[in-house]
């Protein structure tokens, strides 16, 4: 029997269930260093099953933004503007979401397999310019860093940034 790992966030209105498999995780929105930022950033999307009043209520995709310092030593969790995993949650519910994110980054084998697949796919890409090569190397370094994250390196700054 193949048992899947799952995590549940109990909110006032429903249970949000994350089943730990690659198809329920996406990484996108990669942003590299530039003149205005001193960090790398990307989003992780998680498919969550919703249960209300003991009935299936559908699924939703929730996101969290991850920032990695320029030296690749620290990871910061930032609340994205839309579809945030922290949206409309009280303090205890946000703590459960933090526990889920910590699990994903540190322990989830599905996440690590997905990152490994992304690394292998990037290594097969054809690049033609020096700029493309530089961007590819940066993405590879950031993804390789995600394979060895420890609890101590994660800094939770659950906040929504004002972009104005």
XYZ file of C-alpha atoms in Angstrom:
164
model
C 0.000 0.000 0.000
C 1.324 3.421 -0.918
C 0.467 5.896 1.841
C 0.672 9.590 1.028
C 1.731 12.230 3.512
C -0.831 14.967 4.050
C -1.138 18.101 6.153
C -4.345 19.743 7.310
C -4.982 23.379 8.103
C -8.131 23.616 10.214
C -9.774 27.008 9.754
C -12.985 28.362 11.278
C -14.942 27.377 8.202
C -13.188 24.416 6.627
C -10.281 22.032 6.476
C -7.619 22.730 3.841
C -5.790 19.516 3.052
C -2.447 19.335 1.254
C -1.555 15.906 -0.109
C 2.196 15.647 -0.558
C 2.682 14.679 -4.176
C 4.447 16.440 -7.024
C 1.283 17.143 -8.968
C 0.028 19.321 -6.077
C 3.075 21.636 -6.111
C 4.171 24.300 -8.603
C 7.140 26.645 -8.573
C 6.903 29.721 -10.768
C 7.499 33.452 -10.989
C 11.269 33.249 -10.596
C 12.854 36.675 -10.157
C 16.584 37.229 -10.157
C 18.731 39.911 -8.589
C 18.525 43.327 -10.187
C 19.382 46.916 -9.324
C 16.384 47.253 -7.011
C 16.557 43.875 -5.218
C 19.235 41.967 -3.354
C 17.445 38.620 -3.299
C 16.043 35.893 -5.512
C 12.313 35.301 -5.376
C 9.810 32.747 -6.614
C 6.363 31.460 -5.707
C 5.302 28.037 -4.565
C 1.705 27.082 -5.302
C -0.022 24.297 -3.413
C -3.249 22.586 -4.415
C -5.434 22.264 -1.328
C -8.563 20.144 -0.981
C -11.332 21.958 0.873
C -13.739 20.177 3.222
C -16.713 22.021 4.755
C -19.191 20.419 7.092
C -17.610 17.033 6.319
C -18.322 17.450 2.607
C -15.960 17.994 -0.318
C -16.053 21.710 -1.138
C -13.624 21.835 -4.046
C -9.959 22.669 -4.393
C -7.982 25.863 -4.394
C -4.436 26.844 -5.210
C -2.696 28.872 -2.527
C 0.683 30.538 -2.883
C 3.586 31.584 -0.749
C 6.510 33.716 -1.918
C 10.027 32.596 -1.067
C 12.952 34.984 -1.032
C 16.503 33.741 -0.887
C 19.307 36.061 0.137
C 21.965 36.953 -2.402
C 24.464 34.626 -0.665
C 21.859 31.793 -0.765
C 22.079 31.356 3.018
C 18.673 32.552 4.256
C 15.137 31.909 3.080
C 12.351 34.375 3.835
C 8.660 33.563 3.562
C 6.617 36.507 2.252
C 2.858 36.673 1.799
C 1.999 37.197 -1.890
C -0.558 39.740 -3.020
C -3.026 37.201 -4.406
C -4.101 33.666 -3.503
C -2.013 33.724 -0.332
C -1.977 30.629 1.847
C -2.222 33.070 4.789
C -5.309 34.939 3.536
C -8.284 35.237 5.910
C -6.609 33.192 8.608
C -6.276 33.990 12.289
C -3.004 33.596 14.188
C -3.448 29.861 14.938
C -4.431 29.108 11.352
C -1.385 31.028 10.088
C 0.775 28.924 12.432
C -0.628 25.789 10.769
C 0.185 27.265 7.335
C 3.731 28.012 8.549
C 4.070 24.415 9.721
C 2.984 23.238 6.262
C 5.531 25.494 4.526
C 8.293 24.369 6.874
C 7.391 20.737 6.161
C 7.412 21.391 2.424
C 10.836 23.076 2.367
C 12.607 20.808 4.850
C 11.001 17.365 4.760
C 8.802 16.830 1.710
C 10.295 14.212 -0.593
C 7.784 15.138 -3.313
C 9.012 18.742 -3.246
C 12.645 17.597 -3.413
C 11.866 15.253 -6.334
C 10.094 18.070 -8.153
C 13.046 20.434 -7.614
C 15.442 17.718 -8.813
C 13.331 17.258 -11.954
C 13.420 21.022 -12.555
C 17.221 21.029 -12.164
C 17.597 18.145 -14.614
C 15.315 19.883 -17.142
C 17.262 23.145 -16.860
C 20.541 21.307 -17.439
C 19.147 20.039 -20.743
C 18.137 23.503 -21.977
C 19.934 25.030 -24.902
C 21.257 28.501 -24.166
C 22.557 30.844 -26.818
C 23.690 34.024 -25.108
C 25.813 34.913 -22.118
C 22.785 36.465 -20.435
C 20.768 33.259 -20.850
C 23.703 31.271 -19.435
C 23.955 33.580 -16.431
C 20.204 33.315 -15.749
C 20.360 29.526 -16.083
C 23.248 29.290 -13.607
C 21.378 31.457 -11.101
C 18.214 29.334 -11.361
C 20.267 26.168 -10.936
C 22.028 27.560 -7.857
C 18.735 28.607 -6.248
C 17.050 25.277 -7.015
C 20.057 23.284 -5.777
C 19.914 25.329 -2.583
C 16.297 24.209 -2.062
C 17.433 20.599 -1.855
C 19.246 21.236 1.443
C 17.133 23.563 3.543
C 17.196 23.320 7.340
C 14.771 24.783 9.882
C 17.356 27.284 11.093
C 17.714 28.874 7.664
C 14.025 29.689 7.230
C 12.832 33.084 8.414
C 9.083 33.562 8.479
C 8.113 37.123 7.772
C 4.465 36.673 7.096
C 3.662 40.076 5.772
C 2.183 41.556 2.717
C 4.508 43.964 1.031
C 3.129 47.274 -0.059
C 3.955 47.900 -3.674
C 3.328 51.576 -4.229
